[in-house]
C-alpha cells in the first residue's frame, strides 16, 4: 500500500473538512471570504507541487494495481486544480451572496476529489465511486441558488437524468464483471471471453453512461437546462471540470480496459463526434441566453475533443490534453465575465451584455479573447489546440472528420462574434461595473495564458506530449 | 449453502417479482404502488438467497424493502393531499415509444443472455473460504480499500448537500 500516491486527494479532502469546521467556529455574522482565500492558497501549492511528480520511471500504484499514478493522471489533476482555483478566484464575490458559502466551498472540493479520483481510477469500482462522488456533489451544487426556481429545476433535472445514466453505467459494469470476472482494467482487457456479445453490451452501456457526463449528443438533454439554472460558478465547473474528468476516465477505459475492442470503437466515436460538432454549433446559434449558448458550445467542444480520441495515437491524445487545458482557460475567462454580469445586472441574456465595453472594458476584452479562443481564431490558444487535434486525426485517415470540424469551427465564429458585437455596440445606460481585484486577477490570468499558449505553445505542448506518450506506449 | 436452484421456487419468485413490478407501475394509488414495491423487493431478496448470496439478501430486505419503502411512504405522507386516488397516473403520451424501446432492449439483452457462454456456471463460481460476509469484508477492507474509503466521503458529501438543500432559503 502506497499512501504517498493519494496525497493530492487527501490534501483536498482535509481542506474540505477543515473548511466545514472553521465555518462552525467563525461567528455567523463574519464574512466567509477567508475560506475562499485558504482554498485558493492550499490548492495552488498542491497544483505547483504536482509538477515535481512527473516521472520517467514506472508509475506507482496505490494497492495491487489499483489507482494508477501516472503522468496522465497527474496532468489531469493539475488541470482540475487549475479549473477550481480560477473558478473560486472569480466567484469569491458571487459566493459571498450565497446563504451557505462555506458549504459551497467544501462541496466544490468534494467534487474536485471525485474528479481527481476519476483521473487515477484503474478499476471499475474506484471509477464508479469517483464518478458518483463528483456527480452527487454537482447535483447538490446546482441546487445551491436556493432563492432561484431555475436552480432547483436544474438540480432536479440533473439528478434524475444523472441517476438514470449512473444506473446504465452500473449495469454495464456488472455485465463486464460477469464476463471478465474482474474490475481491474488491466485484467479485464486480457480476458479472452471479454470480447463476447455480453462484454460488448457492457462496453456500450458504460460508454453511454460516460457520454451522459460528457454531454455528447444525443445524451445531452440535461445540459442546457442545468447549465442555465445552476449558479454561474457551478456552470463553469460543470463545463470545465466535470467534462474533462469524464473525458480523462473515458480515454483510460477505452485504451486500457477496452483495448482489444478499441479499433472497432473508432468509427462509432467519429460519428458521435461529428454529430456533436454539428448539433452543438447549430443549436448554439439561436440561443438568447449566454449560459445556454455556452452550454451548447461546450457540447461542440466535447465533439472537438472526441476528434482527438478517434485518432487513437499519442498525437491525438496529446491534442485532447492540450485542448482540454486551453478549454479550461477560455471557459474561465468567459464564465468570470458571466458571473460578474449575472451579479451586477441580474441576468445573463444578450441584453444584459449590451455595451459592456463601456461599463467594463476589461471584461468585454477578456470575453472576446475567450470566445475567439473557443472558435479557434489564430493568435489565441484555441487555434493551436484545434490544429493538433485535426492534424492527428487526418494522419489516422479520418479526413472527413477534420473537414466537418473545420467547417463547424468556421460556423461557430458567427455566434461567438454575435456576443462580441452586442458587447461593443449598443447604447450604454451610463453605469459602470466595478471589478474586484480577485476577478481582475482571474480574467487576466486566463486571457494572458490563452494568448501566450497561442503564440508560444512549446512548454504546454511538451508537458502534454509527455503525459500522452507515457500513457499510450 | 447449496448451489442448485430449485426451478419451481425460482419461477414462483420470478412470477411474483414481475407481477408486483407491473402492479407498481399500473396502480393508480401511490400508496399501493409503494406497498407492492415491498413485495417486489422481497422476491428479489428471495432470488439472492437462492444463489447463496445471503448477505445481499439480508441487505436487500433491510435497505430496500425496509428503509426505501418507508422513506417513500413518509414522503407521500408529508406532501399532503385530500385523496390518494389517481396519484400515480400513467403518462399516455410516451407509452408507445417507451414500450417499443423497452421491448427492443429486452429482446436484445435476452438474446445476448441466452446465447452467452460466459455467464457464471458451476465451474467459474469463486469458492469462498468462510461465509459471504467475511469474504466481502476481506475484499472491501483489503483489495478495494480505497474505494471503500471514498464511499465514506461520498456519503458525507451527499449528507452535507442534502442538509443544505433541505434547510432551504426560508429559515434563518
XYZ file of C-alpha atoms in Angstrom:
645
model
C 0.000 0.000 0.000
C 1.372 3.324 -1.097
C -0.249 6.175 0.811
C 2.024 8.729 -0.816
C 0.205 8.180 -4.115
C -3.046 9.640 -2.836
C -1.599 12.752 -1.216
C -3.387 15.182 -3.600
C -6.755 13.622 -2.773
C -6.004 13.586 0.956
C -4.972 17.254 0.896
C -8.149 18.335 -0.875
C -10.292 16.231 1.422
C -8.672 17.518 4.611
C -9.130 21.043 3.297
C -12.822 20.395 2.630
C -13.380 19.036 6.133
C -11.334 21.853 7.699
C -13.492 24.437 5.946
C -16.639 22.930 7.451
C -15.121 23.008 10.934
C -13.777 26.566 10.560
C -17.245 27.621 9.438
C -18.649 26.349 12.720
C -16.000 28.202 14.746
C -16.394 31.537 12.950
C -19.107 33.853 14.281
C -22.093 33.666 11.954
C -22.047 37.372 11.065
C -18.434 37.215 9.871
C -17.745 37.080 6.155
C -16.709 33.731 4.739
C -14.235 35.325 2.321
C -11.116 33.976 4.182
C -12.268 30.419 3.483
C -12.025 31.191 -0.219
C -8.509 32.573 0.201
C -7.432 29.478 2.160
C -8.861 27.263 -0.590
C -7.021 29.138 -3.323
C -3.748 29.124 -1.374
C -3.760 25.421 -0.492
C -4.887 24.290 -3.937
C -2.260 26.461 -5.632
C 0.527 24.971 -3.521
C -0.806 21.497 -4.290
C -1.009 22.203 -8.032
C 2.563 23.515 -8.101
C 3.856 20.609 -6.022
C 2.448 18.202 -8.628
C 4.996 19.496 -11.174
C 7.651 17.562 -9.247
C 5.631 14.365 -9.533
C 6.135 13.863 -13.280
C 8.434 10.907 -13.713
C 10.217 8.792 -16.294
C 10.284 5.628 -14.228
C 7.482 3.102 -13.824
C 4.411 4.717 -12.309
C 3.303 3.932 -8.792
C 0.108 2.140 -7.804
C -1.831 2.612 -4.618
C -2.579 -1.034 -3.970
C -2.209 -4.136 -6.150
C -2.519 -2.310 -9.454
C -5.484 -0.180 -8.421
C -5.391 3.623 -8.537
C -2.716 4.412 -11.055
C -0.489 7.461 -10.525
C 0.990 8.082 -13.968
C 1.856 11.315 -15.766
C -1.511 11.269 -17.467
C -3.327 11.278 -14.108
C -1.017 13.973 -12.730
C -1.670 16.194 -15.740
C -5.413 15.894 -15.318
C -5.168 16.507 -11.568
C -3.356 19.752 -12.279
C -5.981 20.647 -14.845
C -8.833 20.149 -12.351
C -6.950 22.059 -9.671
C -6.431 24.956 -12.070
C -10.117 24.958 -13.010
C -11.212 25.017 -9.366
C -8.640 27.644 -8.318
C -9.656 30.030 -11.094
C -13.357 29.383 -10.516
C -13.081 30.153 -6.805
C -10.977 33.204 -7.594
C -13.506 34.818 -9.916
C -16.543 33.847 -7.889
C -15.478 34.978 -4.384
C -17.958 37.846 -4.597
C -20.711 35.653 -6.025
C -20.251 33.050 -3.294
C -20.475 35.798 -0.637
C -24.050 36.453 -1.704
C -24.963 32.824 -1.071
C -26.508 31.629 2.119
C -24.287 28.612 2.712
C -20.990 29.834 1.305
C -18.640 27.627 3.332
C -20.640 24.524 2.432
C -20.418 25.690 -1.158
C -16.625 25.727 -0.946
C -16.489 22.283 0.605
C -18.916 20.814 -1.929
C -16.699 22.160 -4.715
C -13.739 20.479 -3.029
C -15.642 17.193 -2.732
C -16.416 17.374 -6.442
C -12.725 18.100 -7.070
C -11.782 14.995 -5.078
C -14.134 12.958 -7.249
C -12.571 14.305 -10.431
C -9.051 13.594 -9.206
C -10.042 10.045 -8.309
C -11.520 9.593 -11.784
C -8.243 10.649 -13.376
C -6.399 7.919 -11.456
C -9.015 5.171 -11.293
C -7.719 1.926 -12.705
C -10.607 -0.370 -11.833
C -14.328 -0.140 -12.364
C -15.180 0.057 -8.666
C -12.980 3.087 -7.967
C -14.155 4.621 -11.239
C -17.774 4.236 -10.241
C -17.342 5.635 -6.737
C -15.275 8.552 -8.033
C -17.900 9.302 -10.668
C -20.607 9.243 -8.026
C -18.656 11.484 -5.660
C -18.256 14.022 -8.449
C -21.818 13.920 -9.756
C -23.561 13.824 -6.376
C -21.599 16.900 -5.323
C -22.670 18.549 -8.560
C -26.349 17.620 -8.043
C -26.246 19.495 -4.755
C -24.146 22.351 -6.135
C -26.550 23.065 -8.985
C -29.328 23.493 -6.434
C -27.364 25.956 -4.295
C -29.146 29.000 -5.689
C -31.817 28.499 -3.050
C -33.981 31.508 -3.876
C -33.920 30.814 -7.589
C -36.562 28.488 -9.015
C -34.455 27.753 -12.076
C -31.664 26.489 -9.859
C -33.965 23.909 -8.283
C -35.191 22.916 -11.722
C -31.587 22.496 -12.848
C -30.743 20.334 -9.837
C -33.793 18.088 -10.234
C -33.254 17.589 -13.969
C -29.602 16.826 -13.454
C -30.390 14.463 -10.577
C -32.989 12.426 -12.449
C -31.140 12.142 -15.754
C -27.819 11.685 -13.973
C -29.193 8.853 -11.830
C -30.501 7.167 -14.953
C -27.089 7.339 -16.575
C -25.493 6.054 -13.367
C -27.832 3.071 -13.405
C -26.911 2.334 -17.029
C -23.192 2.559 -16.188
C -23.622 0.264 -13.219
C -25.485 -2.312 -15.289
C -22.707 -2.166 -17.848
C -20.092 -2.689 -15.150
C -21.983 -5.707 -13.847
C -22.083 -7.233 -17.348
C -18.336 -6.638 -17.745
C -17.721 -8.233 -14.371
C -19.890 -11.162 -15.419
C -17.735 -11.813 -18.477
C -14.258 -10.873 -17.317
C -14.600 -11.760 -13.594
C -12.588 -8.730 -12.553
C -12.893 -4.969 -12.046
C -9.283 -4.260 -12.824
C -8.791 -2.571 -16.221
C -5.538 -4.442 -16.824
C -7.126 -7.822 -16.063
C -10.353 -7.132 -17.956
C -8.603 -6.460 -21.260
C -6.584 -9.673 -21.041
C -9.596 -11.947 -20.572
C -10.344 -13.694 -23.895
C -14.037 -14.070 -23.049
C -14.362 -10.330 -22.640
C -14.847 -9.782 -26.371
C -18.219 -11.535 -26.490
C -21.775 -10.302 -27.005
C -22.219 -9.848 -23.279
C -18.989 -7.917 -22.923
C -19.887 -5.692 -25.867
C -23.269 -4.920 -24.299
C -21.443 -3.956 -21.117
C -18.997 -1.750 -23.008
C -21.836 0.023 -24.793
C -23.633 0.730 -21.519
C -20.530 2.099 -19.806
C -19.810 4.252 -22.850
C -23.374 5.580 -22.863
C -23.111 6.393 -19.160
C -19.895 8.346 -19.657
C -21.360 10.119 -22.698
C -24.087 11.454 -20.397
C -21.430 13.071 -18.245
C -19.591 14.393 -21.280
C -22.963 15.643 -22.634
C -22.393 14.135 -26.066
C -25.395 14.461 -28.387
C -27.817 12.518 -28.116
C -27.101 12.228 -24.378
C -27.082 15.978 -23.838
C -30.694 16.776 -22.919
C -29.857 17.723 -19.344
C -27.022 20.076 -20.213
C -28.725 23.289 -21.457
C -31.291 23.473 -18.640
C -28.794 22.562 -15.940
C -26.201 24.992 -17.264
C -28.760 27.775 -17.405
C -30.255 27.250 -13.954
C -27.213 26.379 -11.870
C -25.239 29.166 -10.122
C -22.683 30.544 -12.620
C -19.528 29.178 -10.894
C -21.127 25.729 -10.862
C -21.960 26.029 -14.547
C -18.345 26.892 -15.189
C -17.113 23.896 -13.226
C -19.611 21.583 -14.920
C -18.371 22.734 -18.298
C -14.697 22.508 -17.411
C -14.113 20.002 -14.611
C -16.921 17.525 -14.965
C -16.482 17.223 -18.702
C -12.688 16.962 -18.554
C -12.917 14.315 -15.817
C -15.341 12.261 -17.899
C -13.022 12.541 -20.905
C -9.994 11.577 -18.797
C -11.614 8.433 -17.470
C -13.178 7.598 -20.835
C -9.794 7.617 -22.535
C -8.308 5.441 -19.811
C -11.153 2.938 -20.013
C -11.100 2.938 -23.805
C -7.363 2.447 -24.182
C -6.795 0.153 -21.208
C -9.881 -1.865 -20.338
C -11.493 -1.904 -23.799
C -8.193 -2.054 -25.639
C -8.987 -5.231 -27.654
C -12.126 -3.523 -28.942
C -10.713 -0.005 -29.279
C -10.281 -0.234 -33.060
C -13.952 -1.068 -33.507
C -14.898 1.901 -31.337
C -13.237 4.500 -33.528
C -15.774 4.742 -36.408
C -18.610 4.972 -33.856
C -16.803 7.674 -31.909
C -16.109 9.552 -35.145
C -19.842 9.631 -35.931
C -20.729 10.785 -32.411
C -18.038 13.421 -32.590
C -19.367 14.738 -35.916
C -22.950 14.818 -34.578
C -21.723 16.708 -31.544
C -19.837 19.311 -33.531
C -22.705 19.871 -35.979
C -25.555 19.754 -33.464
C -23.838 21.744 -30.739
C -22.766 24.557 -33.021
C -26.089 24.851 -34.840
C -28.120 24.797 -31.621
C -25.832 27.421 -30.066
C -26.659 29.898 -32.825
C -30.252 30.547 -31.843
C -29.828 30.824 -28.080
C -30.859 34.027 -26.349
C -29.139 33.318 -23.045
C -25.350 33.397 -22.834
C -25.232 30.493 -20.379
C -27.322 28.334 -22.717
C -25.134 29.401 -25.611
C -22.046 28.359 -23.641
C -23.750 25.046 -22.814
C -24.263 24.227 -26.488
C -20.807 25.496 -27.285
C -19.385 23.153 -24.630
C -21.218 20.273 -26.341
C -19.470 21.248 -29.560
C -16.135 21.493 -27.704
C -16.639 17.948 -26.385
C -17.081 16.945 -30.021
C -13.733 18.531 -30.938
C -12.041 16.660 -28.098
C -13.595 13.391 -29.303
C -11.887 14.020 -32.641
C -8.582 13.558 -30.857
C -9.757 10.331 -29.237
C -10.668 8.990 -32.701
C -7.058 9.384 -33.768
C -6.091 6.731 -31.177
C -2.465 7.798 -31.258
C -0.208 9.636 -28.814
C -0.573 12.700 -31.068
C -4.353 12.517 -30.800
C -4.234 12.125 -27.025
C -1.777 14.992 -26.781
C -4.250 17.075 -28.782
C -7.043 16.183 -26.372
C -4.936 17.070 -23.321
C -3.798 20.324 -24.899
C -7.310 21.250 -25.948
C -8.739 20.364 -22.530
C -6.216 22.656 -20.892
C -6.887 25.700 -23.025
C -10.586 24.965 -22.958
C -10.386 25.408 -19.183
C -8.570 28.724 -19.668
C -11.047 30.048 -22.234
C -14.028 28.968 -20.174
C -12.645 30.607 -17.033
C -12.486 33.898 -18.874
C -15.992 33.571 -20.280
C -17.614 32.378 -17.070
C -15.814 35.004 -14.977
C -17.423 37.682 -17.131
C -20.811 35.957 -16.991
C -20.507 35.739 -13.195
C -19.853 39.464 -12.822
C -22.657 40.372 -15.223
C -25.072 37.970 -13.513
C -24.239 39.590 -10.189
C -24.494 43.213 -11.387
C -27.303 43.041 -13.926
C -29.257 40.074 -12.508
C -29.384 38.177 -15.739
C -27.334 36.503 -18.432
C -29.332 37.231 -21.602
C -27.813 39.067 -24.529
C -29.475 42.337 -23.402
C -27.501 42.340 -20.163
C -24.293 42.284 -22.173
C -25.192 45.335 -24.250
C -22.413 47.910 -24.305
C -20.318 46.002 -21.794
C -17.270 47.549 -23.443
C -18.287 50.919 -21.981
C -19.275 49.807 -18.495
C -16.402 47.343 -18.063
C -13.813 47.421 -20.858
C -11.601 44.736 -19.284
C -14.435 42.244 -19.086
C -15.522 42.878 -22.668
C -11.970 42.328 -23.883
C -11.493 39.100 -21.883
C -14.830 37.775 -23.087
C -13.873 38.482 -26.691
C -10.486 36.777 -26.362
C -12.009 33.739 -24.643
C -14.726 33.353 -27.251
C -12.244 33.753 -30.096
C -10.116 31.066 -28.466
C -13.127 28.729 -28.343
C -13.761 29.469 -32.015
C -10.114 28.777 -32.833
C -9.016 32.090 -34.301
C -5.204 32.171 -34.823
C -3.464 34.317 -32.222
C -5.287 32.505 -29.406
C -4.556 29.062 -27.983
C -7.736 27.594 -29.477
C -6.111 27.637 -32.908
C -3.086 25.649 -31.741
C -5.343 23.155 -29.976
C -7.559 22.562 -32.985
C -4.502 22.294 -35.200
C -3.097 19.449 -33.059
C -6.464 17.665 -32.953
C -7.218 17.851 -36.663
C -3.646 17.033 -37.692
C -3.681 13.905 -35.548
C -6.995 12.702 -36.918
C -6.031 13.351 -40.544
C -2.905 11.237 -40.007
C -5.191 8.457 -38.818
C -7.251 8.680 -42.013
C -10.391 10.480 -40.884
C -10.155 13.314 -43.381
C -13.930 13.854 -43.434
C -13.994 14.305 -39.655
C -11.343 17.021 -39.778
C -13.332 18.621 -42.604
C -16.544 18.637 -40.554
C -14.626 20.076 -37.604
C -13.131 22.779 -39.779
C -16.476 23.838 -41.302
C -18.149 23.836 -37.906
C -15.379 25.960 -36.376
C -15.999 28.495 -39.100
C -19.732 28.461 -38.396
C -19.152 28.823 -34.667
C -17.410 32.143 -35.260
C -20.851 33.532 -36.110
C -22.413 33.086 -32.697
C -19.247 33.847 -30.779
C -18.871 37.118 -32.625
C -22.547 37.877 -32.044
C -21.707 38.234 -28.348
C -18.752 40.444 -29.211
C -20.965 42.620 -31.398
C -23.507 43.000 -28.621
C -20.777 43.981 -26.168
C -19.134 46.548 -28.420
C -22.206 48.165 -29.955
C -25.437 49.415 -28.485
C -26.099 52.271 -26.159
C -24.708 52.217 -22.673
C -27.003 53.155 -19.794
C -24.084 55.055 -18.287
C -23.458 52.649 -15.431
C -20.006 51.307 -14.732
C -19.251 47.896 -13.253
C -16.617 47.862 -10.559
C -14.445 44.770 -10.764
C -12.816 43.364 -7.656
C -9.134 42.504 -7.604
C -9.756 38.758 -7.485
C -11.916 38.803 -10.612
C -9.387 41.018 -12.350
C -6.622 38.548 -11.444
C -8.622 35.541 -12.674
C -9.600 37.079 -16.003
C -6.129 38.463 -16.654
C -4.533 35.078 -15.883
C -6.894 33.312 -18.232
C -6.523 35.878 -21.009
C -2.728 36.073 -20.791
C -2.423 32.299 -20.726
C -4.790 31.957 -23.696
C -2.720 34.344 -25.786
C 0.672 33.087 -24.580
C -0.128 29.433 -25.266
C -1.476 30.518 -28.637
C 1.729 32.143 -29.877
C 4.149 30.055 -27.854
C 2.658 26.607 -27.115
C 6.054 24.961 -26.616
C 6.066 24.209 -22.882
C 2.446 23.154 -22.608
C 2.954 21.046 -25.704
C 5.955 19.326 -24.130
C 4.006 18.608 -20.970
C 1.037 17.144 -22.840
C 3.355 15.128 -25.085
C 4.979 13.673 -22.016
C 1.663 12.760 -20.406
C 0.282 11.258 -23.622
C 3.340 9.237 -24.622
C 3.780 7.584 -21.242
C 0.069 6.740 -21.288
C -0.225 5.194 -24.765
C 3.029 3.329 -25.043
C -25.436 -23.356 1.184
C -26.370 -25.341 -1.865
C -25.872 -24.033 -5.347
C -28.643 -25.841 -7.180
C -31.586 -23.658 -7.965
C -34.937 -25.165 -7.293
C -36.754 -24.438 -10.587
C -40.224 -24.342 -9.073
C -39.185 -21.873 -6.400
C -37.302 -19.789 -8.940
C -40.275 -19.487 -11.283
C -42.573 -18.698 -8.401
C -40.318 -15.880 -7.155
C -39.778 -14.547 -10.659
C -43.530 -14.504 -11.314
C -44.214 -12.698 -8.043
C -41.478 -10.207 -8.852
C -42.775 -9.465 -12.343
C -46.403 -9.193 -11.263
C -45.616 -6.871 -8.378
C -43.371 -4.778 -10.625
C -46.273 -4.414 -13.057
C -48.521 -3.518 -10.145
C -46.096 -0.764 -9.061
C -46.451 0.831 -12.466
C -50.157 0.293 -13.011
C -51.595 1.062 -9.571
C -53.474 4.342 -9.667
C -52.834 4.924 -5.968
C -49.266 5.787 -4.970
C -49.521 4.097 -1.559
C -50.462 0.778 -3.146
C -47.522 1.141 -5.511
C -45.186 1.651 -2.564
C -46.542 -1.450 -0.854
C -46.190 -3.544 -3.994
C -42.607 -2.372 -4.049
C -42.074 -4.265 -0.772
C -43.341 -7.450 -2.396
C -41.099 -6.908 -5.405
C -38.016 -6.272 -3.276
C -38.726 -9.269 -1.043
C -38.921 -11.607 -4.009
C -35.632 -10.209 -5.315
C -34.162 -10.953 -1.890
C -35.507 -14.487 -2.278
C -33.667 -14.846 -5.587
C -30.460 -13.623 -3.959
C -30.886 -16.150 -1.181
C -31.326 -18.931 -3.744
C -27.911 -18.218 -5.290
C -26.345 -18.315 -1.789
C -25.822 -14.564 -1.654
C -27.132 -14.487 1.878
C -25.610 -11.145 2.860
C -27.002 -9.477 -0.256
C -30.437 -10.912 0.536
C -30.312 -9.510 4.057
C -29.196 -6.096 2.796
C -31.921 -6.153 0.165
C -34.560 -6.738 2.820
C -33.156 -4.229 5.306
C -32.245 -1.389 2.966
C -34.704 -1.654 0.107
C -37.769 -3.412 1.491
C -37.362 -1.675 4.828
C -35.831 1.765 4.551
C -36.503 2.865 0.989
C -40.172 1.972 1.030
C -40.687 3.606 4.415
C -38.971 6.700 3.045
C -41.330 6.764 0.067
C -44.404 6.327 2.268
C -43.173 9.112 4.574
C -42.677 11.397 1.585
C -46.253 10.669 0.491
C -47.444 11.492 3.995
C -45.723 14.865 4.252
C -46.813 16.005 0.805
C -50.427 16.194 1.941
C -53.367 15.863 -0.394
C -57.071 15.226 0.133
C -57.341 11.893 -1.609
C -54.865 9.288 -2.738
C -56.937 8.377 -5.784
C -55.313 8.945 -9.155
C -51.922 9.921 -7.747
C -49.894 7.617 -9.973
C -51.342 8.136 -13.418
C -49.534 6.655 -16.410
C -48.070 9.087 -18.907
C -50.139 8.264 -22.020
C -48.161 10.407 -24.407
C -44.936 8.429 -24.436
C -46.319 4.954 -23.787
C -45.928 3.691 -27.362
C -42.376 4.932 -27.861
C -41.313 3.745 -24.429
C -42.762 0.269 -24.879
C -41.145 -0.148 -28.303
C -37.747 0.882 -26.924
C -38.069 -1.224 -23.785
C -39.218 -4.236 -25.819
C -36.298 -3.867 -28.201
C -33.839 -3.627 -25.322
C -35.448 -6.652 -23.661
C -35.169 -8.824 -26.758
C -31.605 -7.784 -27.468
C -30.473 -8.445 -23.905
C -32.457 -11.681 -23.740
C -30.795 -12.836 -26.966
C -27.382 -11.990 -25.557
C -28.015 -13.691 -22.232
C -29.465 -16.851 -23.776
C -26.659 -17.228 -26.301
C -23.897 -16.220 -23.971
C -21.495 -18.939 -22.907
C -19.543 -16.929 -20.393
C -22.235 -16.487 -17.766
C -21.227 -17.806 -14.369
C -21.645 -21.535 -14.393
C -20.702 -24.052 -11.769
C -17.082 -24.143 -12.899
C -16.290 -20.454 -12.516
C -18.008 -19.698 -9.244
C -15.470 -18.271 -6.842
C -15.129 -20.532 -3.852
C -15.308 -18.768 -0.532
C -13.269 -19.904 2.424
C -15.688 -18.675 5.053
C -19.147 -17.192 4.876
C -20.070 -14.459 2.406
C -19.868 -11.654 4.959
C -16.247 -12.268 5.852
C -15.409 -12.784 2.176
C -16.948 -9.411 1.354
C -15.204 -7.788 4.299
C -11.860 -9.145 3.115
C -12.367 -7.629 -0.322
C -13.754 -4.291 0.862
C -11.205 -3.669 3.591
C -8.337 -5.258 1.691
C -8.239 -5.135 -2.069
C -10.842 -2.410 -2.603
C -9.964 -0.425 0.497
C -9.557 2.850 -1.367
C -12.990 2.582 -2.994
C -14.437 1.772 0.417
C -12.871 4.888 1.950
C -14.051 7.052 -0.930
C -17.560 5.710 -0.391
C -17.416 7.184 3.109
C -16.506 10.589 1.636
C -19.309 10.194 -0.874
C -21.846 9.661 1.900
C -20.555 12.721 3.765
C -20.773 14.884 0.646
C -24.280 13.623 -0.073
C -25.316 14.351 3.502
C -23.962 17.907 3.502
C -25.624 18.581 0.176
C -28.924 17.148 1.372
C -28.855 19.179 4.596
C -28.175 22.432 2.735
C -30.910 21.797 0.175
C -33.388 20.658 2.820
C -32.802 23.682 5.050
C -33.530 25.880 2.094
C -33.720 29.632 1.947
C -36.602 30.342 4.344
C -35.041 29.508 7.663
C -32.731 31.984 9.318
